[in-house]
Amino acid sequence: DPSGVDAAIKIFDDAVLPLAREIGDDRLWAGASINFGNALQTRGARDPNPRWLRGAVSAFEASLSVFTREGAPSDWALAQSNLGTSLFLLGQRFRDMDDLFAARDAHNRALEVFTRESAPDDYARTVVNLAQVVRNIGQRTANLEMLETSIDLARQGAKVRGELGRESARLSALEEVAKSLESLGELLEDDERL
């Protein structure tokens, strides 16, 4: 419901973030910034105006001024992962390779903390998101190696989601495997025609 998302954005912007600043609790403010970014990202995923996704990127980057890898690793990794998703949506929608490469880098940073052993659910989600980013880069640059990497990443995510009993999430990871295989097949067909 766009009106619910718009109401959440307004409450974060008008009340939650200013109050968190007024209280002087940087961690509370940074956590609110992540939630504000999530609301902006949700709005931006449905609205072609780039201001929503750019706002989400700014909110996630702002949270990273407080959440460091050393001081708050899980919060830092979550902000990195969410930043990667917003950058991916921008890069995909506006065909911006810089945003796609920045999305890849943000997801890779998140995976420094979200390991298969320490945070399997976060790891699986992030690795599948990374697979999607890498597939898009591979498609746009006609890079076979990147497409093969995207297949491997999505398979890793599917495997972990299966081990966790998350079958619907496993299915979405397997769909990413299929999309990557399709892209790889199209690129190989194009190479054979040359």
mmCIF file of C-alpha atoms in Angstrom:
data_model
loop_
_atom_site.group_PDB
_atom_site.id
_atom_site.type_symbol
_atom_site.label_atom_id
_atom_site.label_comp_id
_atom_site.label_asym_id
_atom_site.label_seq_id
_atom_site.Cartn_x
_atom_site.Cartn_y
_atom_site.Cartn_z
ATOM 1 C CA ASP A 1 0.000 0.000 0.000
ATOM 2 C CA PRO A 2 1.786 3.181 -1.181
ATOM 3 C CA SER A 3 -0.099 5.361 1.299
ATOM 4 C CA GLY A 4 1.196 3.239 4.204
ATOM 5 C CA VAL A 5 4.772 3.487 2.930
ATOM 6 C CA ASP A 6 4.368 7.231 2.393
ATOM 7 C CA ALA A 7 3.052 7.596 5.951
ATOM 8 C CA ALA A 8 6.035 5.643 7.296
ATOM 9 C CA ILE A 9 8.460 7.828 5.324
ATOM 10 C CA LYS A 10 6.814 10.982 6.695
ATOM 11 C CA ILE A 11 6.915 9.716 10.293
ATOM 12 C CA PHE A 12 10.598 8.769 10.010
ATOM 13 C CA ASP A 13 11.491 12.081 8.373
ATOM 14 C CA ASP A 14 9.376 14.348 10.586
ATOM 15 C CA ALA A 15 9.527 12.611 13.958
ATOM 16 C CA VAL A 16 11.682 9.523 14.433
ATOM 17 C CA LEU A 17 14.998 10.731 13.006
ATOM 18 C CA PRO A 18 14.817 14.218 14.601
ATOM 19 C CA LEU A 19 13.842 12.700 17.959
ATOM 20 C CA ALA A 20 16.687 10.184 17.809
ATOM 21 C CA ARG A 21 19.088 13.071 17.098
ATOM 22 C CA GLU A 22 17.598 15.119 19.925
ATOM 23 C CA ILE A 23 18.011 12.237 22.367
ATOM 24 C CA GLY A 24 21.646 12.056 21.310
ATOM 25 C CA ASP A 25 21.755 8.293 20.857
ATOM 26 C CA ASP A 26 23.778 7.756 17.682
ATOM 27 C CA ARG A 27 23.018 4.035 17.501
ATOM 28 C CA LEU A 28 19.279 4.675 17.822
ATOM 29 C CA TRP A 29 19.535 7.294 15.069
ATOM 30 C CA ALA A 30 21.557 4.978 12.807
ATOM 31 C CA GLY A 31 19.058 2.137 13.307
ATOM 32 C CA ALA A 32 16.221 4.533 12.476
ATOM 33 C CA SER A 33 18.174 5.594 9.374
ATOM 34 C CA ILE A 34 18.267 1.970 8.202
ATOM 35 C CA ASN A 35 14.510 1.660 8.719
ATOM 36 C CA PHE A 36 13.955 4.985 6.932
ATOM 37 C CA GLY A 37 16.101 3.690 4.068
ATOM 38 C CA ASN A 38 14.030 0.495 3.930
ATOM 39 C CA ALA A 39 10.818 2.535 3.611
ATOM 40 C CA LEU A 40 12.355 4.706 0.884
ATOM 41 C CA GLN A 41 13.616 1.586 -0.900
ATOM 42 C CA THR A 42 10.144 0.012 -0.804
ATOM 43 C CA ARG A 43 8.659 3.196 -2.306
ATOM 44 C CA GLY A 44 11.453 3.428 -4.867
ATOM 45 C CA ALA A 45 11.007 -0.155 -6.004
ATOM 46 C CA ARG A 46 7.505 0.798 -7.197
ATOM 47 C CA ASP A 47 7.997 4.404 -8.283
ATOM 48 C CA PRO A 48 10.123 5.343 -11.317
ATOM 49 C CA ASN A 49 11.269 8.595 -9.698
ATOM 50 C CA PRO A 50 14.902 8.005 -8.661
ATOM 51 C CA ARG A 51 14.616 10.303 -5.635
ATOM 52 C CA TRP A 52 13.240 7.476 -3.476
ATOM 53 C CA LEU A 53 16.103 5.098 -4.188
ATOM 54 C CA ARG A 54 18.681 7.902 -3.984
ATOM 55 C CA GLY A 55 17.171 8.807 -0.606
ATOM 56 C CA ALA A 56 17.474 5.176 0.490
ATOM 57 C CA VAL A 57 21.135 5.145 -0.559
ATOM 58 C CA SER A 58 21.717 8.319 1.468
ATOM 59 C CA ALA A 59 19.963 6.867 4.521
ATOM 60 C CA PHE A 60 21.996 3.653 4.429
ATOM 61 C CA GLU A 61 25.225 5.600 3.916
ATOM 62 C CA ALA A 62 24.311 7.855 6.847
ATOM 63 C CA SER A 63 23.834 4.818 9.097
ATOM 64 C CA LEU A 64 27.317 3.669 8.095
ATOM 65 C CA SER A 65 28.748 6.826 9.639
ATOM 66 C CA VAL A 66 27.780 5.272 13.003
ATOM 67 C CA PHE A 67 27.706 1.530 12.392
ATOM 68 C CA THR A 68 31.254 0.412 11.693
ATOM 69 C CA ARG A 69 32.437 -3.065 10.909
ATOM 70 C CA GLU A 70 34.461 -3.151 14.113
ATOM 71 C CA GLY A 71 31.930 -1.537 16.459
ATOM 72 C CA ALA A 72 28.616 -2.951 15.203
ATOM 73 C CA PRO A 73 29.373 -5.640 12.622
ATOM 74 C CA SER A 74 25.840 -7.021 12.149
ATOM 75 C CA ASP A 75 24.285 -3.557 11.801
ATOM 76 C CA TRP A 76 27.116 -2.515 9.476
ATOM 77 C CA ALA A 77 26.588 -5.601 7.295
ATOM 78 C CA LEU A 78 22.810 -5.052 7.212
ATOM 79 C CA ALA A 79 23.313 -1.444 6.085
ATOM 80 C CA GLN A 80 25.800 -2.614 3.433
ATOM 81 C CA SER A 81 23.396 -5.263 2.149
ATOM 82 C CA ASN A 82 20.480 -2.826 2.004
ATOM 83 C CA LEU A 83 22.703 -0.243 0.324
ATOM 84 C CA GLY A 84 23.609 -2.859 -2.274
ATOM 85 C CA THR A 85 19.949 -3.559 -2.989
ATOM 86 C CA SER A 86 19.092 0.117 -3.495
ATOM 87 C CA LEU A 87 22.118 0.644 -5.735
ATOM 88 C CA PHE A 88 21.162 -2.459 -7.729
ATOM 89 C CA LEU A 89 17.623 -1.181 -8.273
ATOM 90 C CA LEU A 90 19.014 2.162 -9.458
ATOM 91 C CA GLY A 91 21.609 0.538 -11.699
ATOM 92 C CA GLN A 92 19.102 -1.847 -13.218
ATOM 93 C CA ARG A 93 16.411 0.779 -13.780
ATOM 94 C CA PHE A 94 18.688 3.479 -15.181
ATOM 95 C CA ARG A 95 21.271 1.194 -16.782
ATOM 96 C CA ASP A 96 24.002 2.746 -14.657
ATOM 97 C CA MET A 97 27.060 0.517 -14.491
ATOM 98 C CA ASP A 98 28.618 2.571 -11.674
ATOM 99 C CA ASP A 99 25.598 1.831 -9.474
ATOM 100 C CA LEU A 100 25.750 -1.861 -10.400
ATOM 101 C CA PHE A 101 29.441 -2.107 -9.516
ATOM 102 C CA ALA A 102 28.823 -0.190 -6.272
ATOM 103 C CA ALA A 103 25.969 -2.610 -5.475
ATOM 104 C CA ARG A 104 28.302 -5.559 -6.039
ATOM 105 C CA ASP A 105 30.895 -4.015 -3.733
ATOM 106 C CA ALA A 106 28.343 -3.291 -0.988
ATOM 107 C CA HIS A 107 27.033 -6.873 -1.036
ATOM 108 C CA ASN A 108 30.596 -8.210 -0.943
ATOM 109 C CA ARG A 109 31.311 -6.034 2.090
ATOM 110 C CA ALA A 110 28.194 -7.395 3.807
ATOM 111 C CA LEU A 111 29.441 -10.938 3.167
ATOM 112 C CA GLU A 112 32.599 -10.140 5.161
ATOM 113 C CA VAL A 113 30.326 -10.355 8.230
ATOM 114 C CA PHE A 114 27.348 -12.398 7.011
ATOM 115 C CA THR A 115 29.134 -15.715 6.674
ATOM 116 C CA ARG A 116 27.478 -19.040 6.079
ATOM 117 C CA GLU A 117 28.561 -20.169 9.543
ATOM 118 C CA SER A 118 27.744 -17.083 11.620
ATOM 119 C CA ALA A 119 24.574 -15.789 9.924
ATOM 120 C CA PRO A 120 23.302 -18.379 7.423
ATOM 121 C CA ASP A 121 19.968 -16.676 6.667
ATOM 122 C CA ASP A 122 21.583 -13.252 6.101
ATOM 123 C CA TYR A 123 24.348 -14.933 4.124
ATOM 124 C CA ALA A 124 21.871 -16.711 1.836
ATOM 125 C CA ARG A 125 19.829 -13.552 1.228
ATOM 126 C CA THR A 126 22.901 -11.454 0.499
ATOM 127 C CA VAL A 127 24.574 -14.026 -1.729
ATOM 128 C CA VAL A 128 21.405 -14.370 -3.850
ATOM 129 C CA ASN A 129 21.162 -10.571 -4.109
ATOM 130 C CA LEU A 130 24.821 -10.512 -5.146
ATOM 131 C CA ALA A 131 24.106 -13.188 -7.762
ATOM 132 C CA GLN A 132 21.418 -10.958 -9.248
ATOM 133 C CA VAL A 133 23.779 -7.984 -9.394
ATOM 134 C CA VAL A 134 26.607 -10.028 -10.924
ATOM 135 C CA ARG A 135 24.204 -11.499 -13.509
ATOM 136 C CA ASN A 136 23.117 -8.016 -14.563
ATOM 137 C CA ILE A 137 26.722 -6.853 -14.868
ATOM 138 C CA GLY A 138 27.593 -10.010 -16.811
ATOM 139 C CA GLN A 139 24.681 -9.479 -19.201
ATOM 140 C CA ARG A 140 25.555 -5.840 -19.865
ATOM 141 C CA THR A 141 29.254 -6.497 -20.339
ATOM 142 C CA ALA A 142 28.875 -9.858 -22.137
ATOM 143 C CA ASN A 143 31.137 -11.396 -19.497
ATOM 144 C CA LEU A 144 30.883 -15.197 -19.361
ATOM 145 C CA GLU A 145 32.910 -15.445 -16.153
ATOM 146 C CA MET A 146 30.551 -13.102 -14.311
ATOM 147 C CA LEU A 147 27.532 -15.097 -15.480
ATOM 148 C CA GLU A 148 29.182 -18.310 -14.273
ATOM 149 C CA THR A 149 29.905 -16.612 -10.941
ATOM 150 C CA SER A 150 26.270 -15.540 -10.636
ATOM 151 C CA ILE A 151 25.187 -19.159 -11.155
ATOM 152 C CA ASP A 152 27.571 -20.361 -8.434
ATOM 153 C CA LEU A 153 26.411 -17.645 -6.019
ATOM 154 C CA ALA A 154 22.722 -18.365 -6.559
ATOM 155 C CA ARG A 155 23.339 -22.094 -6.112
ATOM 156 C CA GLN A 156 25.114 -21.387 -2.797
ATOM 157 C CA GLY A 157 22.152 -19.317 -1.644
ATOM 158 C CA ALA A 158 19.683 -22.016 -2.709
ATOM 159 C CA LYS A 159 21.649 -24.689 -0.875
ATOM 160 C CA VAL A 160 21.790 -22.736 2.379
ATOM 161 C CA ARG A 161 18.119 -21.798 2.156
ATOM 162 C CA GLY A 162 17.294 -25.477 1.636
ATOM 163 C CA GLU A 163 19.386 -26.441 4.661
ATOM 164 C CA LEU A 164 17.464 -23.861 6.694
ATOM 165 C CA GLY A 165 14.124 -25.269 5.529
ATOM 166 C CA ARG A 166 13.254 -22.012 3.760
ATOM 167 C CA GLU A 167 11.680 -23.595 0.688
ATOM 168 C CA SER A 168 10.007 -20.492 -0.798
ATOM 169 C CA ALA A 169 13.269 -18.564 -0.415
ATOM 170 C CA ARG A 170 15.112 -21.557 -1.898
ATOM 171 C CA LEU A 171 12.767 -21.412 -4.884
ATOM 172 C CA SER A 172 13.574 -17.730 -5.511
ATOM 173 C CA ALA A 173 17.291 -18.583 -5.390
ATOM 174 C CA LEU A 174 16.758 -21.387 -7.895
ATOM 175 C CA GLU A 175 14.887 -18.929 -10.133
ATOM 176 C CA GLU A 176 18.008 -16.752 -10.055
ATOM 177 C CA VAL A 177 20.071 -19.802 -11.070
ATOM 178 C CA ALA A 178 17.704 -20.301 -14.019
ATOM 179 C CA LYS A 179 17.917 -16.646 -15.074
ATOM 180 C CA SER A 180 21.703 -16.765 -14.916
ATOM 181 C CA LEU A 181 21.799 -19.995 -16.921
ATOM 182 C CA GLU A 182 19.485 -18.441 -19.513
ATOM 183 C CA SER A 183 21.722 -15.360 -19.784
ATOM 184 C CA LEU A 184 24.795 -17.559 -20.111
ATOM 185 C CA GLY A 185 23.108 -19.621 -22.832
ATOM 186 C CA GLU A 186 22.130 -16.502 -24.775
ATOM 187 C CA LEU A 187 25.662 -15.164 -24.598
ATOM 188 C CA LEU A 188 27.156 -18.474 -25.728
ATOM 189 C CA GLU A 189 24.696 -18.598 -28.655
ATOM 190 C CA ASP A 190 25.733 -15.085 -29.657
ATOM 191 C CA ASP A 191 29.417 -16.114 -29.509
ATOM 192 C CA GLU A 192 28.735 -19.156 -31.727
ATOM 193 C CA ARG A 193 27.033 -16.953 -34.349
ATOM 194 C CA LEU A 194 30.089 -14.695 -34.671
#
